[in-house]
Short mmCIF file of C-alpha atoms in Angstrom, two decimals:
data_model
loop_
_atom_site.label_atom_id
_atom_site.label_comp_id
_atom_site.label_asym_id
_atom_site.label_seq_id
_atom_site.Cartn_x
_atom_site.Cartn_y
_atom_site.Cartn_z
CA MET A 415 9.91 17.59 -27.28
CA THR A 416 6.99 15.83 -25.62
CA SER A 417 5.00 13.18 -27.40
CA SER A 418 1.44 11.98 -27.02
CA LEU A 419 2.92 8.50 -26.58
CA VAL A 420 4.86 9.55 -23.49
CA ASN A 421 3.18 8.94 -20.16
CA PRO A 422 3.76 12.28 -18.35
CA SER A 423 3.67 10.54 -14.96
CA LEU A 424 6.66 8.35 -15.95
CA SER A 425 8.61 10.67 -18.25
CA ASN A 426 8.53 14.45 -18.54
CA PRO A 427 10.99 15.57 -21.24
CA GLU A 428 9.64 19.12 -21.11
CA MET A 429 10.55 19.48 -17.41
CA GLU A 430 13.96 17.91 -18.07
CA ARG A 431 14.52 20.56 -20.76
CA ASN A 432 13.36 23.23 -18.28
CA VAL A 433 15.97 22.09 -15.76
CA ILE A 434 18.70 22.36 -18.39
CA GLY A 435 17.47 25.75 -19.61
CA ALA A 436 17.29 27.13 -16.07
CA LEU A 437 20.82 25.95 -15.25
CA LEU A 438 22.19 27.52 -18.42
CA ALA A 439 20.45 30.80 -17.61
CA ALA A 440 21.49 30.74 -13.94
CA PRO A 441 24.29 28.19 -13.40
CA GLU A 442 24.63 29.25 -9.76
CA MET A 443 21.29 27.44 -9.18
CA LEU A 444 23.08 24.11 -9.70
CA ALA A 445 23.58 23.86 -5.93
CA GLN A 446 19.79 23.58 -5.56
CA VAL A 447 19.45 20.83 -8.15
CA ARG A 448 22.38 18.52 -7.39
CA PRO A 449 20.92 17.26 -4.08
CA ILE A 450 17.79 16.22 -6.00
CA LEU A 451 18.90 14.84 -9.36
CA THR A 452 21.63 12.65 -10.80
CA PRO A 453 22.14 12.34 -14.58
CA GLY A 454 20.66 8.82 -14.52
CA MET A 455 17.30 10.17 -13.31
CA PHE A 456 16.57 11.85 -16.67
CA SER A 457 14.33 9.77 -18.94
CA ILE A 458 15.95 11.20 -22.10
CA GLU A 459 19.56 10.07 -22.29
CA GLY A 460 20.64 13.24 -24.07
CA ASN A 461 19.24 15.39 -21.26
CA GLY A 462 21.10 13.35 -18.65
CA THR A 463 24.30 13.67 -20.67
CA ILE A 464 23.88 17.45 -20.88
CA TYR A 465 23.18 17.66 -17.14
CA GLN A 466 26.41 15.77 -16.46
CA ALA A 467 28.31 18.30 -18.59
CA ILE A 468 26.71 21.16 -16.62
CA ILE A 469 27.83 19.54 -13.37
CA GLU A 470 31.38 19.29 -14.72
CA ARG A 471 31.44 22.93 -15.84
CA GLY A 472 29.68 24.17 -12.69
CA GLU A 473 29.04 27.90 -12.50
CA LEU A 474 30.97 28.42 -15.75
CA SER A 475 28.18 26.67 -17.66
CA ASP A 476 26.72 28.37 -20.72
CA ILE A 477 25.78 27.20 -24.21
CA THR A 478 29.34 27.36 -25.51
CA THR A 479 31.13 25.77 -22.54
CA VAL A 480 28.62 22.93 -22.18
CA ALA A 481 28.74 22.12 -25.90
CA GLU A 482 32.55 22.14 -25.71
CA GLN A 483 32.50 19.90 -22.63
CA LEU A 484 30.39 17.37 -24.52
CA ARG A 485 32.81 17.45 -27.45
CA GLN A 486 35.91 17.05 -25.26
CA SER A 487 34.40 14.15 -23.30
CA GLY A 488 33.30 12.33 -26.43
CA ARG A 489 29.61 12.44 -25.44
CA LEU A 490 28.36 14.91 -28.06
CA ALA A 491 27.10 12.20 -30.43
CA VAL A 492 25.21 10.48 -27.58
CA ALA A 493 23.49 13.73 -26.65
CA GLU A 494 22.58 14.67 -30.22
CA LEU A 495 20.92 11.29 -30.84
CA THR A 496 17.96 12.52 -28.78
CA THR A 497 18.34 16.31 -28.84
CA GLY A 498 19.39 17.08 -32.38
CA PRO A 499 22.06 19.77 -33.00
CA ILE A 500 23.33 20.55 -29.52
CA VAL A 501 23.78 24.33 -29.78
CA THR A 502 20.28 24.74 -31.20
CA TYR A 503 18.82 22.57 -28.44
CA LEU A 504 20.65 24.38 -25.65
CA ALA A 505 19.74 27.82 -27.01
CA GLY A 506 16.09 26.83 -27.26
CA ALA A 507 16.05 25.40 -23.73
CA MET A 508 17.57 28.57 -22.29
CA THR A 509 15.41 31.08 -24.15
CA GLU A 510 12.13 29.21 -23.62
CA ILE A 511 12.50 28.85 -19.85
CA ALA A 512 9.81 30.77 -17.95
CA SER A 513 11.94 31.47 -14.87
CA ALA A 514 15.24 30.04 -13.68
CA LEU A 515 14.03 30.68 -10.12
CA ASN A 516 11.67 27.72 -10.53
CA VAL A 517 14.48 25.25 -11.21
CA ARG A 518 14.01 23.37 -7.93
CA ALA A 519 10.33 22.81 -8.73
CA TYR A 520 11.26 21.55 -12.21
CA ALA A 521 13.84 19.20 -10.67
CA GLU A 522 11.30 17.79 -8.19
CA ILE A 523 8.93 16.95 -11.07
CA VAL A 524 11.73 15.14 -12.93
CA TYR A 525 12.65 13.32 -9.72
CA GLU A 526 9.05 12.20 -9.09
CA ALA A 527 8.79 10.83 -12.63
CA TRP A 528 12.01 8.87 -12.05
CA ARG A 529 10.62 7.45 -8.80
CA ARG A 530 7.52 6.28 -10.65
CA ARG A 531 9.66 4.54 -13.28
CA VAL A 532 11.62 2.80 -10.52
CA ALA A 533 8.37 1.70 -8.88
CA MET A 534 7.05 0.33 -12.19
CA ASP A 535 10.27 -1.57 -12.74
CA GLU A 536 10.17 -3.08 -9.24
CA LEU A 537 6.52 -4.05 -9.66
CA SER A 538 7.41 -5.78 -12.93
CA LYS A 539 10.20 -7.70 -11.18
CA ALA A 540 7.80 -8.68 -8.41
CA ALA A 541 5.25 -9.97 -10.92
CA THR A 542 7.94 -12.04 -12.63
CA ALA A 543 9.08 -13.45 -9.27
CA ILE A 544 5.50 -14.42 -8.34
CA SER A 545 5.02 -16.08 -11.74
CA SER A 546 8.22 -18.08 -11.22
CA GLY A 547 6.89 -19.55 -7.99
CA ARG A 548 8.58 -17.48 -5.28
CA LYS A 549 6.68 -17.12 -2.02
CA ALA A 550 4.43 -14.08 -1.79
CA ASP A 551 5.91 -13.01 1.58
CA GLU A 552 9.45 -13.04 0.17
CA VAL A 553 8.44 -11.06 -2.90
CA SER A 554 6.47 -8.56 -0.81
CA ALA A 555 9.43 -8.01 1.54
CA ALA A 556 11.86 -7.53 -1.37
CA LEU A 557 9.45 -5.13 -3.08
CA SER A 558 9.01 -3.10 0.12
CA ARG A 559 12.78 -2.76 0.57
CA ALA A 560 13.27 -1.69 -3.03
CA LEU A 561 10.48 0.91 -2.89
CA VAL A 562 11.73 2.40 0.37
CA GLU A 563 15.30 2.57 -0.96
CA GLY A 564 14.06 4.17 -4.17
CA ALA A 565 11.98 6.70 -2.25
CA SER A 566 14.99 7.73 -0.16
CA LYS A 567 17.50 8.06 -2.99
CA ARG A 568 18.16 11.60 -4.09
CA GLY A 569 20.87 13.33 -6.09
CA ASP A 570 24.61 13.44 -5.59
CA ASP A 571 26.10 13.06 -2.13
CA PRO A 572 26.72 16.48 -0.59
CA THR A 573 30.20 17.94 -0.87
CA ILE A 574 32.13 19.19 2.16
CA THR A 575 31.17 22.68 1.04
CA ASP A 576 27.48 21.70 1.04
CA ILE A 577 27.77 20.13 4.50
CA LEU A 578 29.56 23.16 5.92
CA ALA A 579 26.90 25.46 4.48
CA ALA A 580 24.15 23.43 6.17
CA TYR A 581 26.14 23.38 9.40
CA ASP A 582 26.64 27.14 9.29
CA ALA A 583 22.92 27.67 8.72
CA ASP A 584 22.12 25.59 11.81
CA ARG A 585 24.72 27.40 13.91
CA GLU A 586 23.36 30.79 12.88
CA LYS A 587 19.90 29.72 14.04
CA GLU A 588 21.34 28.47 17.32
CA ARG A 589 23.25 31.70 17.82
CA ASP A 590 20.10 33.72 17.19
CA GLY A 591 17.98 31.49 19.41
CA LYS A 592 15.97 30.23 16.43
CA SER A 593 17.18 26.64 16.33
CA THR A 594 14.40 24.26 15.32
CA ALA A 595 14.14 21.40 17.78
CA GLY A 596 12.85 17.95 16.97
CA ILE A 597 9.37 16.74 17.90
CA LEU A 598 8.83 17.89 21.48
CA THR A 599 7.20 15.71 24.13
CA GLY A 600 5.85 18.46 26.37
CA ILE A 601 7.94 17.06 29.23
CA HIS A 602 10.25 20.03 29.49
CA ALA A 603 12.98 18.32 31.51
CA LEU A 604 13.14 15.58 28.87
CA ASP A 605 13.05 17.99 25.93
CA SER A 606 15.90 20.00 27.46
CA ILE A 607 18.07 16.85 27.37
CA THR A 608 17.09 15.48 23.96
CA ASP A 609 16.02 18.68 22.14
CA GLY A 610 13.07 16.63 20.88
CA TRP A 611 12.90 13.56 18.66
CA ARG A 612 15.01 14.42 15.63
CA PRO A 613 14.79 13.00 12.08
CA GLY A 614 16.76 9.80 11.55
CA LYS A 615 17.12 9.00 15.26
CA PHE A 616 16.34 5.62 16.83
CA VAL A 617 15.07 5.93 20.39
CA VAL A 618 14.49 3.06 22.83
CA VAL A 619 12.13 3.44 25.81
CA ALA A 620 12.72 0.56 28.21
CA GLY A 621 10.93 -0.61 31.32
CA ARG A 622 9.75 -3.58 33.32
CA PRO A 623 6.21 -4.88 32.61
CA GLY A 624 3.57 -2.63 34.14
CA GLU A 625 5.84 0.37 34.65
CA GLY A 626 4.16 2.36 31.88
CA LYS A 627 6.38 2.35 28.80
CA THR A 628 3.33 1.95 26.52
CA THR A 629 1.54 4.80 28.29
CA LEU A 630 4.60 7.04 27.96
CA MET A 631 5.06 6.29 24.26
CA LEU A 632 1.37 6.95 23.58
CA ASN A 633 1.77 10.28 25.39
CA PHE A 634 4.59 11.03 22.93
CA ALA A 635 2.33 10.01 20.02
CA ALA A 636 -0.55 12.20 21.21
CA ARG A 637 1.69 15.23 21.65
CA ALA A 638 3.24 14.78 18.17
CA ALA A 639 -0.06 14.21 16.37
CA LYS A 640 -1.69 17.15 18.15
CA LYS A 641 1.10 19.38 16.84
CA GLY A 642 0.45 18.20 13.27
CA HIS A 643 3.21 15.58 12.94
CA ARG A 644 1.83 12.60 11.04
CA THR A 645 2.31 9.75 13.50
CA VAL A 646 1.95 5.98 13.20
CA VAL A 647 1.85 3.60 16.17
CA PHE A 648 2.61 -0.08 15.59
CA SER A 649 1.36 -1.94 18.66
CA LEU A 650 2.16 -5.63 18.89
CA GLU A 651 0.73 -5.91 22.39
CA MET A 652 -2.62 -4.06 22.33
CA GLY A 653 -5.54 -3.88 19.95
CA GLU A 654 -6.67 -0.64 18.36
CA LYS A 655 -9.58 -0.18 20.76
CA GLU A 656 -7.31 -0.61 23.80
CA ILE A 657 -4.94 2.00 22.43
CA MET A 658 -7.82 4.37 21.72
CA ARG A 659 -9.11 3.95 25.28
CA LYS A 660 -5.71 5.07 26.62
CA LEU A 661 -5.45 7.96 24.16
CA VAL A 662 -8.92 9.26 25.03
CA ALA A 663 -8.16 9.01 28.76
CA ASP A 664 -4.95 11.02 28.29
CA VAL A 665 -6.47 13.72 26.10
CA ALA A 666 -9.72 14.06 28.07
CA GLY A 667 -8.15 13.65 31.49
CA VAL A 668 -10.85 11.16 32.50
CA ASN A 669 -10.79 7.55 33.67
CA THR A 670 -12.00 5.48 30.71
CA THR A 671 -11.75 2.03 32.31
CA HIS A 672 -14.75 -0.28 32.26
CA ALA A 673 -15.15 -0.04 36.02
CA ALA A 674 -15.24 3.77 36.02
CA ALA A 675 -17.91 4.17 33.33
CA LYS A 676 -20.92 4.00 35.65
CA GLN A 677 -19.47 6.66 37.96
CA MET A 678 -18.71 9.20 35.21
CA THR A 679 -20.51 12.54 35.39
CA PRO A 680 -22.14 14.25 32.39
CA GLU A 681 -19.20 16.68 32.37
CA ALA A 682 -16.76 13.78 32.14
CA TRP A 683 -18.69 12.29 29.22
CA ASP A 684 -18.58 15.68 27.51
CA LYS A 685 -14.80 15.78 27.95
CA GLU A 686 -14.53 12.30 26.50
CA ASN A 687 -16.57 13.28 23.44
CA GLU A 688 -14.46 16.40 22.93
CA ALA A 689 -11.32 14.25 23.17
CA LYS A 690 -12.62 11.81 20.56
CA ASN A 691 -13.44 14.66 18.19
CA ALA A 692 -9.95 16.11 18.66
CA ILE A 693 -8.20 12.77 18.10
CA ASN A 694 -10.28 12.21 14.98
CA ARG A 695 -8.78 15.38 13.49
CA TRP A 696 -5.20 14.41 14.25
CA PRO A 697 -2.86 12.86 11.61
CA LEU A 698 -2.62 9.65 13.66
CA HIS A 699 -2.55 6.07 12.33
CA LEU A 700 -3.03 2.83 14.30
CA PRO A 701 -2.44 -0.05 11.86
CA SER A 702 -3.59 -3.49 12.94
CA GLY A 703 -1.39 -6.56 12.88
CA LEU A 704 0.82 -8.88 14.89
CA GLY A 705 4.42 -10.02 14.58
CA TYR A 706 5.60 -7.10 12.45
CA THR A 707 9.00 -7.29 10.79
CA VAL A 708 11.02 -4.21 9.87
CA ASP A 709 10.06 -4.82 6.23
CA ASP A 710 6.37 -4.87 7.22
CA ILE A 711 6.75 -1.51 8.96
CA ALA A 712 8.68 -0.07 6.01
CA ALA A 713 5.97 -1.23 3.59
CA LYS A 714 3.16 0.22 5.70
CA VAL A 715 4.94 3.57 6.08
CA HIS A 716 5.64 3.65 2.36
CA ARG A 717 1.94 3.15 1.60
CA LEU A 718 0.98 5.87 4.08
CA ASN A 719 3.53 8.25 2.55
CA MET A 720 2.04 7.63 -0.89
CA ARG A 721 -1.37 8.73 0.40
CA GLY A 722 -0.48 11.99 2.11
CA ASN A 723 2.18 14.04 3.84
CA PRO A 724 5.27 12.09 4.97
CA ILE A 725 5.09 10.26 8.27
CA GLY A 726 6.84 12.35 10.95
CA LEU A 727 7.06 9.88 13.85
CA ILE A 728 7.01 6.08 14.11
CA ILE A 729 6.37 4.27 17.40
CA VAL A 730 6.82 0.51 17.85
CA ASP A 731 5.52 -1.26 20.97
CA TYR A 732 7.66 -3.26 21.50
CA LEU A 733 10.95 -4.75 20.19
CA GLN A 734 10.75 -8.18 21.80
CA LEU A 735 7.39 -8.89 20.11
CA MET A 736 8.73 -8.13 16.63
CA SER A 737 9.87 -10.79 14.21
CA SER A 738 13.19 -10.61 12.40
CA GLY A 739 11.78 -12.51 9.44
CA GLN A 740 14.77 -14.84 9.69
CA ARG A 741 15.21 -18.18 11.41
CA THR A 742 18.39 -17.81 13.41
CA GLY A 743 17.56 -19.98 16.41
CA ASN A 744 19.00 -17.23 18.60
CA ARG A 745 16.63 -14.61 20.00
CA VAL A 746 19.43 -12.18 20.90
CA GLU A 747 20.65 -12.31 17.30
CA GLU A 748 17.09 -11.79 16.04
CA VAL A 749 16.59 -8.69 18.21
CA SER A 750 19.92 -7.39 16.93
CA ILE A 751 18.68 -7.80 13.34
CA ILE A 752 15.52 -5.91 14.30
CA THR A 753 17.32 -2.99 15.96
CA ARG A 754 19.78 -2.62 13.08
CA GLY A 755 16.84 -2.63 10.69
CA LEU A 756 14.92 0.00 12.64
CA LYS A 757 17.96 2.26 12.86
CA ALA A 758 18.56 1.91 9.12
CA LEU A 759 14.87 2.63 8.44
CA ALA A 760 14.97 5.75 10.61
CA MET A 761 17.99 7.05 8.69
CA THR A 762 16.55 6.11 5.30
CA LEU A 763 13.21 7.79 5.93
CA GLN A 764 14.73 10.60 8.02
CA VAL A 765 12.04 10.01 10.64
CA PRO A 766 12.47 9.41 14.38
CA ILE A 767 11.53 5.88 15.44
CA ILE A 768 10.70 5.20 19.11
CA ALA A 769 10.61 1.55 20.15
CA GLY A 770 9.69 0.04 23.48
CA SER A 771 11.90 -2.59 25.07
CA GLN A 772 11.69 -4.84 28.09
CA LEU A 773 14.19 -4.78 30.94
CA SER A 774 15.49 -7.92 32.58
CA ARG A 775 14.42 -8.93 36.08
CA ALA A 776 17.92 -8.16 37.34
CA VAL A 777 16.96 -4.49 37.56
CA ALA A 778 14.40 -5.14 40.31
CA ASP A 779 16.83 -4.31 43.11
CA GLY A 780 18.30 -1.07 41.74
CA GLU A 781 18.34 1.62 39.09
CA PRO A 782 18.20 0.41 35.46
CA LYS A 783 21.39 0.40 33.43
CA LEU A 784 22.15 -0.41 29.81
CA GLU A 785 23.16 -3.98 30.68
CA HIS A 786 19.62 -4.58 31.93
CA LEU A 787 18.14 -4.35 28.43
CA ARG A 788 16.51 -7.69 27.77
CA GLU A 789 17.91 -9.68 24.82
CA SER A 790 20.03 -6.59 24.39
CA GLY A 791 22.36 -7.71 21.61
CA SER A 792 22.88 -4.47 19.71
CA ILE A 793 20.06 -2.40 21.24
CA GLU A 794 22.36 -0.07 23.11
CA GLN A 795 24.74 0.07 20.13
CA ASP A 796 22.09 0.89 17.53
CA ALA A 797 19.99 3.29 19.60
CA ASP A 798 20.76 7.00 19.54
CA ILE A 799 18.88 7.51 22.81
CA VAL A 800 18.03 4.96 25.50
CA ALA A 801 15.47 6.06 28.10
CA MET A 802 14.65 3.78 31.03
CA LEU A 803 11.57 4.00 33.22
CA HIS A 804 12.09 3.24 36.89
CA ASN A 805 9.90 3.03 39.99
CA PRO A 806 12.04 4.20 42.95
CA ASN A 807 9.39 2.96 45.40
CA THR A 808 9.55 6.22 47.34
CA PRO A 809 7.71 5.87 50.69
CA GLY A 810 4.45 7.79 50.66
CA GLN A 811 4.81 8.60 46.93
CA PRO A 812 3.54 5.53 45.05
CA ASN A 813 3.14 7.42 41.77
CA THR A 814 6.71 8.72 41.60
CA ARG A 815 8.68 7.51 38.57
CA GLU A 816 12.07 8.33 37.09
CA LEU A 817 13.11 8.32 33.45
CA PHE A 818 16.85 7.73 33.13
CA ILE A 819 18.49 8.85 29.88
CA ARG A 820 21.30 6.29 29.89
CA LYS A 821 22.50 7.00 26.37
CA ASN A 822 22.27 10.17 24.32
CA ARG A 823 24.48 10.08 21.25
CA GLU A 824 24.34 13.85 20.70
CA GLY A 825 23.94 15.10 24.24
CA ALA A 826 24.17 14.43 27.93
CA ALA A 827 22.64 11.67 30.01
CA GLY A 828 20.27 12.61 32.80
CA LYS A 829 17.28 11.79 34.97
CA VAL A 830 13.76 13.14 34.49
CA PRO A 831 11.29 12.99 37.43
CA LEU A 832 7.78 11.93 36.46
CA ILE A 833 4.44 11.35 38.12
CA ALA A 834 2.44 8.34 36.92
CA GLN A 835 -1.27 9.05 36.52
CA PHE A 836 -2.30 5.65 35.24
CA HIS A 837 -6.02 6.26 35.86
CA ILE A 838 -5.92 8.74 32.97
CA SER A 839 -3.08 7.01 31.05
CA ARG A 840 -0.67 9.89 31.47
CA PHE A 841 2.76 10.73 32.80
CA ALA A 842 3.06 14.21 34.25
CA GLY A 843 5.66 16.26 36.01
CA ALA A 844 6.01 19.64 37.59
CA MET A 845 7.19 21.07 34.27
CA MET A 846 5.02 18.97 31.92
CA GLU A 847 2.72 20.72 29.50
CA THR A 848 -0.71 19.09 29.73
CA THR A 849 -2.16 17.96 26.42
CA LYS A 850 -4.96 20.36 25.51
CA LEU A 851 -7.75 20.03 22.99
#
């Protein structure tokens, strides 16, 4: 069925035929394909029409029942325009299939070809928009949104049966003590509250200036990247070299400030070199730029995803320095647009996003609460978790800090004791696992 004129990266009729053949040979495998493909994702209309008939017949699908379903629904002629005699086509697809057990792999190839067609279509629209005089920034933002939405779209929405099956699988793991947590921080008291940073969650880490929210978020980034989670840090406050200085200090456990350089021992320099080598091996990205919008972040992540394994953690430092990309004249409304966008992006990409946020000066005389979020708008509404750094000013313990979990959509609130070790850009605690090389 393939043709030399067909670009296999945009259309793969042979794999579409393999999907159909596998489902006819083993219709119970349909549950593996439906979350990936919809009929409209097939490049050959007849194949999409047949797939729709298989969905309608479900586990009763075979050559006879599918052909009859097409006749009864009035779609037989549409299918045969591209497949020829339907019974012959279905019989050939089923008998020529190598293994029905590979149906998910076949479906993923068909899905990837569809994604490429969508991307080509969006690029064509973008070129037309540029030619018509639209601003490049507007076209770029629209293109980024379309590509991210296309990348996140999969097959049919799950049925209640599908959802219950996934729920049961999770519960069985929990019962057996095998539940897979999210991305752990190494701060055990914090991980016990949050169970790690889970896909699709939007986390806000808030604090007054100088209390260490950037340091804490970079600790999270280092821990995630060290464990193999592809991590990207968007810093709107520090340059790449400043961030690297803090990361090296944390990983090496040495003071990397300018003032400390002349006092460093040969052993300390060795530790620093070992830390740099370790960081260089990590899947960590530090893109440069200022005034990021949510669309800018989405576009950058999309490009990174196209060049390797999917991004596993996104960190933004910090919310109040982001741009909404819209002129509202109201900063609270702009921050609300930003937080809604970040939450939507987290859910679309199924990646945890951690964003820093400032606290208002009103918190200076007491413990931080949700109402102290600066330019709060919808921050507390959109966030799944809100963590707030606090300096209790404990006499004789200047490095004591507290991390209040003021909101936890899927768990309890709480307080995590920390020790600030700013000379090595690290937060530690009695139960914290030290980052090792």
